[in-house]
Short mmCIF file of C-alpha atoms and ligand atoms in Angstrom, two decimals:
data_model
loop_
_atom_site.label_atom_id
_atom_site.label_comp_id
_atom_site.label_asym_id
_atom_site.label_seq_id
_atom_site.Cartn_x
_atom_site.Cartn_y
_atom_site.Cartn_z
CA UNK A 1 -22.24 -10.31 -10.71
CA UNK A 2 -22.77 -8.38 -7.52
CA UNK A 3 -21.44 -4.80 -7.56
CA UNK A 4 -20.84 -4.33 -3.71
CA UNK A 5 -20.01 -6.78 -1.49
CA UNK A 6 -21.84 -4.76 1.19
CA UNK A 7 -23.89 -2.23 -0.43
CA UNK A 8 -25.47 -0.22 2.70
CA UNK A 9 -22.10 0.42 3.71
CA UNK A 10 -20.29 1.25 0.88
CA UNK A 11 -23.48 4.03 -0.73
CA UNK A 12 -24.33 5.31 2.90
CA UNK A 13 -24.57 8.94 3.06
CA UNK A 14 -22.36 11.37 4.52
CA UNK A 15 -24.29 11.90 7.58
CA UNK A 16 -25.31 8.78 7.66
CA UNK A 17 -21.66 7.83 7.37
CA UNK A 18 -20.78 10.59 10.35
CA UNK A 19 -23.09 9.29 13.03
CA UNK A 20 -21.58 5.74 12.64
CA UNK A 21 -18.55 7.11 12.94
CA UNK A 22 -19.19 9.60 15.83
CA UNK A 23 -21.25 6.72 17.48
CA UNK A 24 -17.93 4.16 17.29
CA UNK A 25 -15.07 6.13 17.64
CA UNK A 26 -16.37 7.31 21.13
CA UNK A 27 -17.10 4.00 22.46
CA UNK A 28 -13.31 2.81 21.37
CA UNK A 29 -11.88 6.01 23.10
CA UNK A 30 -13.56 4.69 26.14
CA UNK A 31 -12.18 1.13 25.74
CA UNK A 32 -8.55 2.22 24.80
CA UNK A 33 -8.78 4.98 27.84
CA UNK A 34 -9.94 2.69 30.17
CA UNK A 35 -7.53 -0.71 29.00
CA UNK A 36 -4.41 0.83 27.25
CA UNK A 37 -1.98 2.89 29.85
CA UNK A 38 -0.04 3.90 26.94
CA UNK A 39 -3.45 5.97 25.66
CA UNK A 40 -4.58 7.02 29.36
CA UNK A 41 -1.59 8.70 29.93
CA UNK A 42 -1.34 10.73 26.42
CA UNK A 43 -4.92 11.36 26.88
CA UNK A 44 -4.29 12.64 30.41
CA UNK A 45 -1.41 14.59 29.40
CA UNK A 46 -3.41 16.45 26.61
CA UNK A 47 -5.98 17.07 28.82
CA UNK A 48 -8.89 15.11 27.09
CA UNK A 49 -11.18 12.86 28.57
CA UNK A 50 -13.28 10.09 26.80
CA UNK A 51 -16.56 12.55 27.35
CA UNK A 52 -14.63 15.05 25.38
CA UNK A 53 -14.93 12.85 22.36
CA UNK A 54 -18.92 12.98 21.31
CA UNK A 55 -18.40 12.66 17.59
CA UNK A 56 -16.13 12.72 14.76
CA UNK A 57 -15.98 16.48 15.19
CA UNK A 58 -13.86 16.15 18.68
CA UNK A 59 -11.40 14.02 16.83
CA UNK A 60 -8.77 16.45 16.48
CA UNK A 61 -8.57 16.69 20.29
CA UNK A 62 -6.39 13.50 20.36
CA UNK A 63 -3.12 12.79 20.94
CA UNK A 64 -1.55 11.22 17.31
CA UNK A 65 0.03 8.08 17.64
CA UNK A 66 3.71 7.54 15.90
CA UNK A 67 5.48 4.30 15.14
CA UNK A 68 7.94 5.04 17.67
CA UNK A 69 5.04 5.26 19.90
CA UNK A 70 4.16 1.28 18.40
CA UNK A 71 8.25 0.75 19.29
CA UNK A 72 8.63 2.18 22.57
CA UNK A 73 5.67 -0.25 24.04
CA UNK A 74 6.93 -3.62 21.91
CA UNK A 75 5.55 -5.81 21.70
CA UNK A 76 1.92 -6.37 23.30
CA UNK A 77 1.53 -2.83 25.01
CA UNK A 78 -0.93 -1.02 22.53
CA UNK A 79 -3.27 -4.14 23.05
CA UNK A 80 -6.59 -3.50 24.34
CA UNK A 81 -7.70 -7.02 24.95
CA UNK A 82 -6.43 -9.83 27.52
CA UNK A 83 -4.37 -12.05 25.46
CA UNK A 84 -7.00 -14.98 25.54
CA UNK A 85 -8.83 -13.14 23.13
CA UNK A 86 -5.93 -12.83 20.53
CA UNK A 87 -6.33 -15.27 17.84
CA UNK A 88 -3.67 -14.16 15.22
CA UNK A 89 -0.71 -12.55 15.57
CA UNK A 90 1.20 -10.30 12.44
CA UNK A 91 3.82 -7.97 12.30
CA UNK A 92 5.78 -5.27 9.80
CA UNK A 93 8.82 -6.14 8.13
CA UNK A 94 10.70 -4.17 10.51
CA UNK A 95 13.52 -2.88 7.39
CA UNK A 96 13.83 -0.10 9.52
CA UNK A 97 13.96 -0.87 13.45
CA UNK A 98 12.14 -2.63 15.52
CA UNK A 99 9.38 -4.78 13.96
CA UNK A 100 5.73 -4.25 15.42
CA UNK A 101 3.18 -6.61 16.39
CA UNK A 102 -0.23 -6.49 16.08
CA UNK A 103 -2.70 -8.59 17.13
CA UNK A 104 -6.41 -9.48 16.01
CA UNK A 105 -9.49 -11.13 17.58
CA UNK A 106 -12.11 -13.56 16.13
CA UNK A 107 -13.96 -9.72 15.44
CA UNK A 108 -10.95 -7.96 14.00
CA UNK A 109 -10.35 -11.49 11.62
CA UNK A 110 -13.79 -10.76 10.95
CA UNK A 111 -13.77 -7.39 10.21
CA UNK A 112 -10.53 -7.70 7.79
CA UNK A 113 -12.18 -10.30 5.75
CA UNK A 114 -14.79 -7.77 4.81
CA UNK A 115 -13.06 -5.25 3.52
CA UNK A 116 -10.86 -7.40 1.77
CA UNK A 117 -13.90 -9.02 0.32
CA UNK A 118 -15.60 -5.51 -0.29
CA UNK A 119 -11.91 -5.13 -2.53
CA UNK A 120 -11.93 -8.22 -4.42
CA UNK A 121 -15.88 -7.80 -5.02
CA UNK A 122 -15.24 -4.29 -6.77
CA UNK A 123 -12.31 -5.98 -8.98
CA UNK A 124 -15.15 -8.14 -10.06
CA UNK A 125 -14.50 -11.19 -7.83
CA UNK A 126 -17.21 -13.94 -7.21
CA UNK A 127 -17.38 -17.74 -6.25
CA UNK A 128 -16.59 -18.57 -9.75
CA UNK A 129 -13.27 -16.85 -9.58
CA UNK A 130 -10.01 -19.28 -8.62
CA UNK A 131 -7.67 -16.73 -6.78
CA UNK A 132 -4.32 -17.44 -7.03
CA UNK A 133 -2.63 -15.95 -3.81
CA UNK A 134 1.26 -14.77 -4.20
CA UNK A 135 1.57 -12.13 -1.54
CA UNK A 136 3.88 -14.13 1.25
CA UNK A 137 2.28 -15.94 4.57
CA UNK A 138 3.51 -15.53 7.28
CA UNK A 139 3.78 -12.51 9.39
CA UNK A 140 2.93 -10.19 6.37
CA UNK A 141 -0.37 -9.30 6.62
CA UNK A 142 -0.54 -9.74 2.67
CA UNK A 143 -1.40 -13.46 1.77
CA UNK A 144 -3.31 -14.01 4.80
CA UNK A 145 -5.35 -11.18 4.77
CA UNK A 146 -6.04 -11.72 1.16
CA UNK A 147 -6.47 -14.98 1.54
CA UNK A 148 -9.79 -15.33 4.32
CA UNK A 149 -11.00 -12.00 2.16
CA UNK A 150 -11.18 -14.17 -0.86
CA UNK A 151 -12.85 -17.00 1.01
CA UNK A 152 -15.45 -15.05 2.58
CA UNK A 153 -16.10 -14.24 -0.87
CA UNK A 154 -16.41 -18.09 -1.63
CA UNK A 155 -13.53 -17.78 -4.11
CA UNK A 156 -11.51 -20.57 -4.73
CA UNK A 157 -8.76 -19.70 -3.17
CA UNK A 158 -5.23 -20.78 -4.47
CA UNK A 159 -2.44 -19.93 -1.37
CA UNK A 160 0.70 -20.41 -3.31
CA UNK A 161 2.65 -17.51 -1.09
CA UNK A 162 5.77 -16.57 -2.73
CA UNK A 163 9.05 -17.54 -4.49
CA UNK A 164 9.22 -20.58 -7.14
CA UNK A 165 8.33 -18.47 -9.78
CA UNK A 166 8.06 -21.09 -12.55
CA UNK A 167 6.05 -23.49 -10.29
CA UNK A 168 3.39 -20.23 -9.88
CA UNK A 169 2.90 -19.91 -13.92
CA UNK A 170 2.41 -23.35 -14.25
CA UNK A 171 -0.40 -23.42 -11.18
CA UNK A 172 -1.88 -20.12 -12.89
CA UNK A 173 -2.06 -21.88 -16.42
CA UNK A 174 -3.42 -25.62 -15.03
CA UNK A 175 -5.48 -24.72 -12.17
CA UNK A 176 -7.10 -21.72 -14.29
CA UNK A 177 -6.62 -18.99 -11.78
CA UNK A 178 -8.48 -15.60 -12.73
CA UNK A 179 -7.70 -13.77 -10.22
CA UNK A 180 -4.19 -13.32 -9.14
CA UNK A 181 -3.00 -10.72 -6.11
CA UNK A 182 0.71 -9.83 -5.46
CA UNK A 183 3.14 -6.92 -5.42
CA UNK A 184 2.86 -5.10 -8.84
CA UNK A 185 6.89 -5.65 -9.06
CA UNK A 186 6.20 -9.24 -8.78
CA UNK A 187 3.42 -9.02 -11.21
CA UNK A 188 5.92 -7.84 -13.71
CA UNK A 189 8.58 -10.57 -12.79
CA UNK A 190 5.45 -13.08 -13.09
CA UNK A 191 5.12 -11.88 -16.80
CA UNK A 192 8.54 -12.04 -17.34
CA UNK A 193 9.33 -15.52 -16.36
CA UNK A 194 6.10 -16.32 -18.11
CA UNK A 195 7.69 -15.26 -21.60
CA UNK A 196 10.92 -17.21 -20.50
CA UNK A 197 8.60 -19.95 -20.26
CA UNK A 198 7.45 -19.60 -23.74
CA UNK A 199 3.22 -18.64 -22.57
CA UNK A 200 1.49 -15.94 -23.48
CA UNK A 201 -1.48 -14.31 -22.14
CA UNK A 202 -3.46 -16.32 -24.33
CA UNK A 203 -2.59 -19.48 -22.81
CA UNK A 204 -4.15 -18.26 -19.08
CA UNK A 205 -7.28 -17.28 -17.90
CA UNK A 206 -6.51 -14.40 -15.47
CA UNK A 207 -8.59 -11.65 -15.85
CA UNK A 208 -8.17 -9.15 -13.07
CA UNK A 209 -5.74 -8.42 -10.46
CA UNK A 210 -5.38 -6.71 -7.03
CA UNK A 211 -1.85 -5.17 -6.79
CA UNK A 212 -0.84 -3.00 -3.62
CA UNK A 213 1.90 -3.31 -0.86
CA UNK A 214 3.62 -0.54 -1.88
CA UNK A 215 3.63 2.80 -4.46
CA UNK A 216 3.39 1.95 -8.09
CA UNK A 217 2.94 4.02 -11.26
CA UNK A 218 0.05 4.58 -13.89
CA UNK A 219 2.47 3.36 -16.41
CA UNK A 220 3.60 0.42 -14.08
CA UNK A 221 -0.29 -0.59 -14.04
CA UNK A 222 -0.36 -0.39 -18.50
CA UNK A 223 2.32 -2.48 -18.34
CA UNK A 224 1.72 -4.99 -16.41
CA UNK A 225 -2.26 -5.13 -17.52
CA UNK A 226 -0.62 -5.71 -21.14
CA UNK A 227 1.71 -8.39 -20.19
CA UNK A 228 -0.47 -10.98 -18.45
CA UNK A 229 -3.76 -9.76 -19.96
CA UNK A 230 -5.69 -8.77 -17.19
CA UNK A 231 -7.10 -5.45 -15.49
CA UNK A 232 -5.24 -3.80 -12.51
CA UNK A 233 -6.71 -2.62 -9.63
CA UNK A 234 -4.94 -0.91 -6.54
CA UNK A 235 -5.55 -1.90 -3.41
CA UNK A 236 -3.70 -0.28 0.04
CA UNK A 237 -3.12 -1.04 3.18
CA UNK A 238 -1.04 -1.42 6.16
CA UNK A 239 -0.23 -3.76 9.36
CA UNK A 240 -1.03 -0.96 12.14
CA UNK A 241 -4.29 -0.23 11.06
CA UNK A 242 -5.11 -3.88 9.90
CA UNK A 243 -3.15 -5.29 6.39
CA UNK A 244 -4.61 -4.53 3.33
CA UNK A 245 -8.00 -3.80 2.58
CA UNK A 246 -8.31 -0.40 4.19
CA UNK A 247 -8.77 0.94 1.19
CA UNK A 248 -9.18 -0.28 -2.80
CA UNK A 249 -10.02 0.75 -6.25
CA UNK A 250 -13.56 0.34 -8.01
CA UNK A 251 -14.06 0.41 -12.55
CA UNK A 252 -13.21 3.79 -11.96
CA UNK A 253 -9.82 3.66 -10.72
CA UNK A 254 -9.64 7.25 -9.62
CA UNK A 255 -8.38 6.58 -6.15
CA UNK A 256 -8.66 4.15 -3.61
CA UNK A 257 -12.16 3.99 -1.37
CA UNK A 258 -11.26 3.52 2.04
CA UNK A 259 -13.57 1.44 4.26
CA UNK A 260 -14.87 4.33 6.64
CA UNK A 261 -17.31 2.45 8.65
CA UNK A 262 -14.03 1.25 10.19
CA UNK A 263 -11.42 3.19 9.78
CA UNK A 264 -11.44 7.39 9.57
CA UNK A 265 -9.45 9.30 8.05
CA UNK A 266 -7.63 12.64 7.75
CA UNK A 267 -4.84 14.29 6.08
CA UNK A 268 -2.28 16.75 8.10
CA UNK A 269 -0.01 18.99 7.42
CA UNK A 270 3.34 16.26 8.76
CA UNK A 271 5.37 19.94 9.89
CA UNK A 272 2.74 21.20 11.99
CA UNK A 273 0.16 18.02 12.31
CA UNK A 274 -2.71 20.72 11.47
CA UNK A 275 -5.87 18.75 10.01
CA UNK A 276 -6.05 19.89 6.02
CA UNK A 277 -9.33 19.98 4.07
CA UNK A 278 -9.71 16.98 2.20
CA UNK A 279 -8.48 17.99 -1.29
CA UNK A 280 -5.20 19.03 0.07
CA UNK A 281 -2.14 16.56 -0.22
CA UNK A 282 -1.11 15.80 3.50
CA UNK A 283 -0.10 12.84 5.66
CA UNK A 284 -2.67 10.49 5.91
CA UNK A 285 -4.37 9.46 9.58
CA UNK A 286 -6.16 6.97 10.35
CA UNK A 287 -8.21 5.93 13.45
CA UNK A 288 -9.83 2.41 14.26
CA UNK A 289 -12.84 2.69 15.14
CA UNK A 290 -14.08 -1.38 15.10
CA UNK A 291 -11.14 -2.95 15.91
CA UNK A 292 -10.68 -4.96 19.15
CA UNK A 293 -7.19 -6.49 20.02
CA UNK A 294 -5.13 -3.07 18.22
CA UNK A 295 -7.25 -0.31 17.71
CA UNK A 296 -5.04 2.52 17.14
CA UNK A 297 -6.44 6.03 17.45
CA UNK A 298 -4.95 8.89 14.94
CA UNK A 299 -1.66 6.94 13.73
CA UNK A 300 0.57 8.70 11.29
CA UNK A 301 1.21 6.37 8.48
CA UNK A 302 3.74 8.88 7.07
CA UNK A 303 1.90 8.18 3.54
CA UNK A 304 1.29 10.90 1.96
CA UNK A 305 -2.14 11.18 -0.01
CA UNK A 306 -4.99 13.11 -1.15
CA UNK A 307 -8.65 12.90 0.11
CA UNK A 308 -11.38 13.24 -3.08
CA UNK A 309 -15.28 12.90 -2.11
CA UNK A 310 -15.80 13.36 -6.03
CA UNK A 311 -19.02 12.03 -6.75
CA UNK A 312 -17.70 7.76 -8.17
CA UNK A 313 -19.03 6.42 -11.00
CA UNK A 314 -19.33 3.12 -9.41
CA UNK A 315 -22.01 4.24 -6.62
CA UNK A 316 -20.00 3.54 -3.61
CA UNK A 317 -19.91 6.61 -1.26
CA UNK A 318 -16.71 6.43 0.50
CA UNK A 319 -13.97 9.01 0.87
CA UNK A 320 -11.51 7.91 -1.99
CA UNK A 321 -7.45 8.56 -1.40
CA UNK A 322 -5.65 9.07 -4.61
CA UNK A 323 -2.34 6.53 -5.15
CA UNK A 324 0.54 7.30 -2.84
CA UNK A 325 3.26 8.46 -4.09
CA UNK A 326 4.85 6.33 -1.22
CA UNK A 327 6.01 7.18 2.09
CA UNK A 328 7.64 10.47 3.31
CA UNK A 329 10.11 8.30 4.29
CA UNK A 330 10.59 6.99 1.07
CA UNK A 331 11.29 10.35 -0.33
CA UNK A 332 14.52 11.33 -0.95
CA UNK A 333 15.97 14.58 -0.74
CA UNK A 334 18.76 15.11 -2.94
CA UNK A 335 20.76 18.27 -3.38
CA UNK A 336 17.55 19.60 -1.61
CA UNK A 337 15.29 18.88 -4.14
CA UNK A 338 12.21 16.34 -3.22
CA UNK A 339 12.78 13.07 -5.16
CA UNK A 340 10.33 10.01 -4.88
CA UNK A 341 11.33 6.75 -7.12
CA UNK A 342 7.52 6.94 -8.86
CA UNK A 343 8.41 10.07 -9.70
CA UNK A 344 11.54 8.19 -11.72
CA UNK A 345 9.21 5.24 -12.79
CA UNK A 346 6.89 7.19 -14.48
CA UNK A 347 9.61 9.30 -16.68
CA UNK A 348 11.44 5.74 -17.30
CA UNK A 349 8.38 3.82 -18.32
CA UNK A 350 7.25 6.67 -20.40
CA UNK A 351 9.76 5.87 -22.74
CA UNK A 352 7.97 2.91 -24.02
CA UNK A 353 11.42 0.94 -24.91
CA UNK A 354 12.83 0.50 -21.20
CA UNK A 355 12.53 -2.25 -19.19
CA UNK A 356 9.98 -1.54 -16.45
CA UNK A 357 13.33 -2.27 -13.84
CA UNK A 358 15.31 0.51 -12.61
CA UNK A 359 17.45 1.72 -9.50
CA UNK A 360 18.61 4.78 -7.99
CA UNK A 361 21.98 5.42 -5.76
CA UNK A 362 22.26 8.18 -4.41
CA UNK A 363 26.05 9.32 -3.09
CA UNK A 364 27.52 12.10 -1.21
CA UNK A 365 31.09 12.82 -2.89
CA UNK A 366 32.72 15.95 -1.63
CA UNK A 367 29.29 16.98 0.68
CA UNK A 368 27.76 16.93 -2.99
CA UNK A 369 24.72 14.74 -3.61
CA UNK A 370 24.91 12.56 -6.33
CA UNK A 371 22.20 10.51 -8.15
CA UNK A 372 23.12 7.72 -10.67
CA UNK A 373 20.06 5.91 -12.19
CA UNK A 374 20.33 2.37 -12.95
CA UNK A 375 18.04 1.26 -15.98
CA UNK A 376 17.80 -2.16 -17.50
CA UNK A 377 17.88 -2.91 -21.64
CA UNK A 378 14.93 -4.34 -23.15
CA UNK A 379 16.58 -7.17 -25.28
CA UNK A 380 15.46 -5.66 -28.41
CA UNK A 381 17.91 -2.28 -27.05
CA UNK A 382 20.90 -4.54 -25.97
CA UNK A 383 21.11 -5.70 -29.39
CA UNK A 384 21.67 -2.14 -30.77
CA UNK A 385 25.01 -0.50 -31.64
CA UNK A 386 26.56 1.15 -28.74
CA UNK A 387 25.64 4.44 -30.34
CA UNK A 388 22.23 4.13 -30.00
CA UNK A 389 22.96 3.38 -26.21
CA UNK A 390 24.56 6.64 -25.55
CA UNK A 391 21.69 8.52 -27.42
CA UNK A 392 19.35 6.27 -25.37
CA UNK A 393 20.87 7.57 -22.17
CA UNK A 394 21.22 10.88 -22.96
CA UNK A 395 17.57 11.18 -23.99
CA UNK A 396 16.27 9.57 -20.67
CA UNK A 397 19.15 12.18 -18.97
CA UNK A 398 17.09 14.95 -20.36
CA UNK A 399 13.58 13.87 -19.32
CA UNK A 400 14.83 12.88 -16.09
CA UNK A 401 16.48 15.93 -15.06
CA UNK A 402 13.07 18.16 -16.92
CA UNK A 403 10.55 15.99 -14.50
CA UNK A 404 12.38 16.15 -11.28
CA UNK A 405 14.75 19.52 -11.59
CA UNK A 406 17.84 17.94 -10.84
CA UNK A 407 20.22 16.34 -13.25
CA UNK A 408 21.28 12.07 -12.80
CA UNK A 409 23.71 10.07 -13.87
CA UNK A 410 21.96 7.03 -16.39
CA UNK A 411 23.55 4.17 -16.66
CA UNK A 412 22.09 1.50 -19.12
CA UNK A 413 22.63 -1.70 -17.59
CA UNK A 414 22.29 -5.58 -19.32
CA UNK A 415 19.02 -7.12 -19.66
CA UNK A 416 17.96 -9.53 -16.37
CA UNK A 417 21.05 -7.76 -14.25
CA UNK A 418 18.98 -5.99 -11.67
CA UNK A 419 17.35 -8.15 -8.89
CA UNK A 420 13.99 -9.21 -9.23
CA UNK A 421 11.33 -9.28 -5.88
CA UNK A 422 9.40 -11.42 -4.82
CA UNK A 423 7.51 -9.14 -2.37
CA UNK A 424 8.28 -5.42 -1.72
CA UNK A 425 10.91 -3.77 -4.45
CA UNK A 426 13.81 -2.04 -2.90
CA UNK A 427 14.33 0.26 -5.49
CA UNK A 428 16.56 2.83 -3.85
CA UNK A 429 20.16 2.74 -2.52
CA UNK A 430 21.54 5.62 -0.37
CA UNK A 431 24.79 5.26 0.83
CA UNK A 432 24.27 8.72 2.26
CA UNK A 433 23.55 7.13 5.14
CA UNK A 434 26.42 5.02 6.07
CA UNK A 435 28.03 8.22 6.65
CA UNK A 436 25.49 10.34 7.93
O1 DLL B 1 1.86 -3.70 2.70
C1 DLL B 1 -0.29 -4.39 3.55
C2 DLL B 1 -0.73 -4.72 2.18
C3 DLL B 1 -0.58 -6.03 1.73
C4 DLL B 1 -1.33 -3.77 1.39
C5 DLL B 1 -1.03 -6.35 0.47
C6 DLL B 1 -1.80 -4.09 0.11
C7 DLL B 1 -1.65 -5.38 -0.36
P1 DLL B 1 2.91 -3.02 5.41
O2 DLL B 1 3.92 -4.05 5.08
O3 DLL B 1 2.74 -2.64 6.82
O4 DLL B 1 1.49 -3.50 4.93
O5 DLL B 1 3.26 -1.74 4.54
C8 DLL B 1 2.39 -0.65 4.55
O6 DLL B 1 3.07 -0.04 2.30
O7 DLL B 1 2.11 2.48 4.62
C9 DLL B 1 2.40 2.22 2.22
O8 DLL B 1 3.57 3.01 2.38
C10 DLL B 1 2.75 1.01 1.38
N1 DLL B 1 1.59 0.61 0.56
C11 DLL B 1 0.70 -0.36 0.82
N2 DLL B 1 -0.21 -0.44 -0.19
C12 DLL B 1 0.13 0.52 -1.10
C13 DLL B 1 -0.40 0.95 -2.34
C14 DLL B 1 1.13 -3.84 3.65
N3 DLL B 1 -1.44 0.37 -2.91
C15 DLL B 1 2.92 0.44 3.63
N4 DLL B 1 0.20 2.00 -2.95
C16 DLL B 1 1.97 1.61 3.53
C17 DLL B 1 1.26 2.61 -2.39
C18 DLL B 1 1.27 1.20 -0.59
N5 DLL B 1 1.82 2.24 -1.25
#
């Protein structure tokens, strides 16, 4: 089975790496200067020109780009391409404001596939897999993306999309799929329902799976690899810089490689947007440096991330990012203490006997924050006397408030009660907000 799906790439060396990078990234300063307004002007207002940028080392001379930035010029105004040369449209959820667009030509499609394909070749993918597709078409860069990866491959690919969970487990038992991708909360809703259904692991033939889309635990990955009998990998990504496939995990699974060829990156300090070694947590960066239609130059993802050129045990040569803990807008900060829900995920799971299902609401009641942790019974726990319940509760209590410094509320809530997703999990109500 081949190793790399593109093994020049993936093992060049550093310099090697450098010049391509140098060489591309100041040809698509010169495209986006010369086509994009939006760009000219911030470049014109920083006082940087497109012979400024020689090389990788000049990068820190340009203006970031924000996701207000991708708001204020709604929908096609970061496009660098006449819109005869658009051949796909996607866009973000949009949970918070305006959605985005992006758009992608024949190239970009192109360039997607591969690193999607470089992802599902490092899970262990090949023509004799049957890939069983569950991230949602549609504007969601997820199934689609996945989906032409997976092809290129020569997979046979299996778009189910989302939603009819039953119907899924029954395609994933009779069509044989081995390879599934989806949310890792839907993962663990898949396995789930597929207990309900009365299968067991033994009864399917996955064998690996590519989980990403948003910030999931170690724990959340044991779990889910001993439920449907398959190994985890992560795999990252997002609609600005191109859907998933940016970056994904090897054997190792010590971090994510990101595909540098076409995108850099850099972590920054998100107070002072100073460029941090890489070692040091930060805000990750990224800039485009292939892309046609949207190439976006230094965008702040607001993920926050590690950089780790640790020599990988798999060969490959690129930059790795350690999981995300999620988004620094995901964090929460309650009675001024930095919360983020993995944080809570790990403790929780940790206990072996909870469901892997959980919430957290946070309140403000007399200009004091409040935290009250939802968690749901395994059956096994709902059976046991209430006692048992309360010593339950006060034992997660404890480990809660040791891991994150601040104490909760735990409530204990009946098995199947919290709502399942089918894509992203919301896992975190703030009502803050409604009177902020
Ligand atoms: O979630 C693209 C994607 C689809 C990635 C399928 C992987 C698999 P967006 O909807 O734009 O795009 O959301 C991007 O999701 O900035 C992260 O905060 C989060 N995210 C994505 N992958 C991971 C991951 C897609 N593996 C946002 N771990 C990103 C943690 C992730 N967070």
């Amino acid at each position: 089975m081949a190793k790399y799906w593109n093994k020049p790439m993936e093992t060049a060396k550093l310099h090697e790496m450098r010049a391509l990078q140098s060489w591309r990234l100041s040809q698509t300063v010169r495209r986006v200067y010369e086509n994009v307004p939006f760009y000219r002007d911030k470049m014109d207002a920083a006082g940087v020109k497109p012979d400024d940028i020689r090389g990788t080392e000049d990068l820190y001379r340009l203006p970031f780009v924000s996701k207000q930035d991708l708001r204020d010029t709604y929908p096609y105004g970061m496009f660098a391409v006449p819109m005869e040369d658009v051949v796909r449209l996607h866009a973000s959820s949009g949970t918070t404001g305006k959605q985005i667009v992006v758009g992608y030509t024949r190239s970009d499609l192109d360039v997607w596939s591969e690193c999607c394909a470089r992802a599902l070749t490092a899970a262990g993918g090949s023509k004799s897999d049957f890939m069983h597709v569950s991230y949602g078409y549609g504007l969601f860069t997820g199934g689609l993306g996945m989906h032409d990866g997976a092809e290129k491959v020569g997979m046979t690919v299996i778009p189910v999309s989302v939603g009819n969970t039953n119907r899924q487990i029954s395609i994933i038992k009779d069509f044989g799929s081995t390879v599934i991708c989806c949310t890792p909360s839907y993962a663990l809703f898949l396995a789930e329902t597929m207990q309900e259904m009365g299968i067991t692991k033994d009864d399917i033939k996955l064998r690996a799976g590519l989980f990403g889309a948003e910030p999931w635990t170690e724990e959340m990955r044991r779990e889910i690899e001993d439920k449907l009998g398959l190994k985890a990998y992560d795999i990252y990504g997002l609609t600005e810089i191109i859907g998933p496939g940016v970056s994904f995990e090897c054997d190792e699974q010590t971090g994510m490689h990101i595909n540098e060829d076409h995108f850099i990156v850099e972590t920054i300090n998100p107070d002072t947007g100073e460029v941090l070694p890489e070692g040091e947590q930060g805000e990750i960066v990224f800039t485009c440096i292939t892309k046609e239609a949207f190439p976006i130059i230094r965008y702040r993802t607001r993920d926050i991330g590690i950089l780790s050129r640790k020599e990988c045990s798999c060969g490959r040569t690129l930059v790795k990012m350690l999981k995300p803990r999620g988004r620094s807008d995901d964090m929460l900060i309650i009675r001024g203490v930095n919360v983020f829900p993995s944080q809570v995920e790990s403790v929780l799971l940790s206990f072996g006997d909870n469901a892997p299902y959980y919430q957290l609401i946070v309140e403000r009641v007399n200009n004091l924050d409040t935290l009250e942790i939802k968690v749901e019974m395994t059956s096994s726990m709902f059976s046991d006397a209430v006692r048992n319940i309360e010593e339950h509760e006060a034992a997660i209590r404890n480990a809660v408030e040791s891991a994150l410094g601040i104490a909760a509320k735990i409530t204990l809530v009946e098995p199947k009660t919290l709502t399942r997703f089918e894509g992203k999990a919301v896992r975190v109500i703030d009502n803050r907000k409604l009177h902020d």
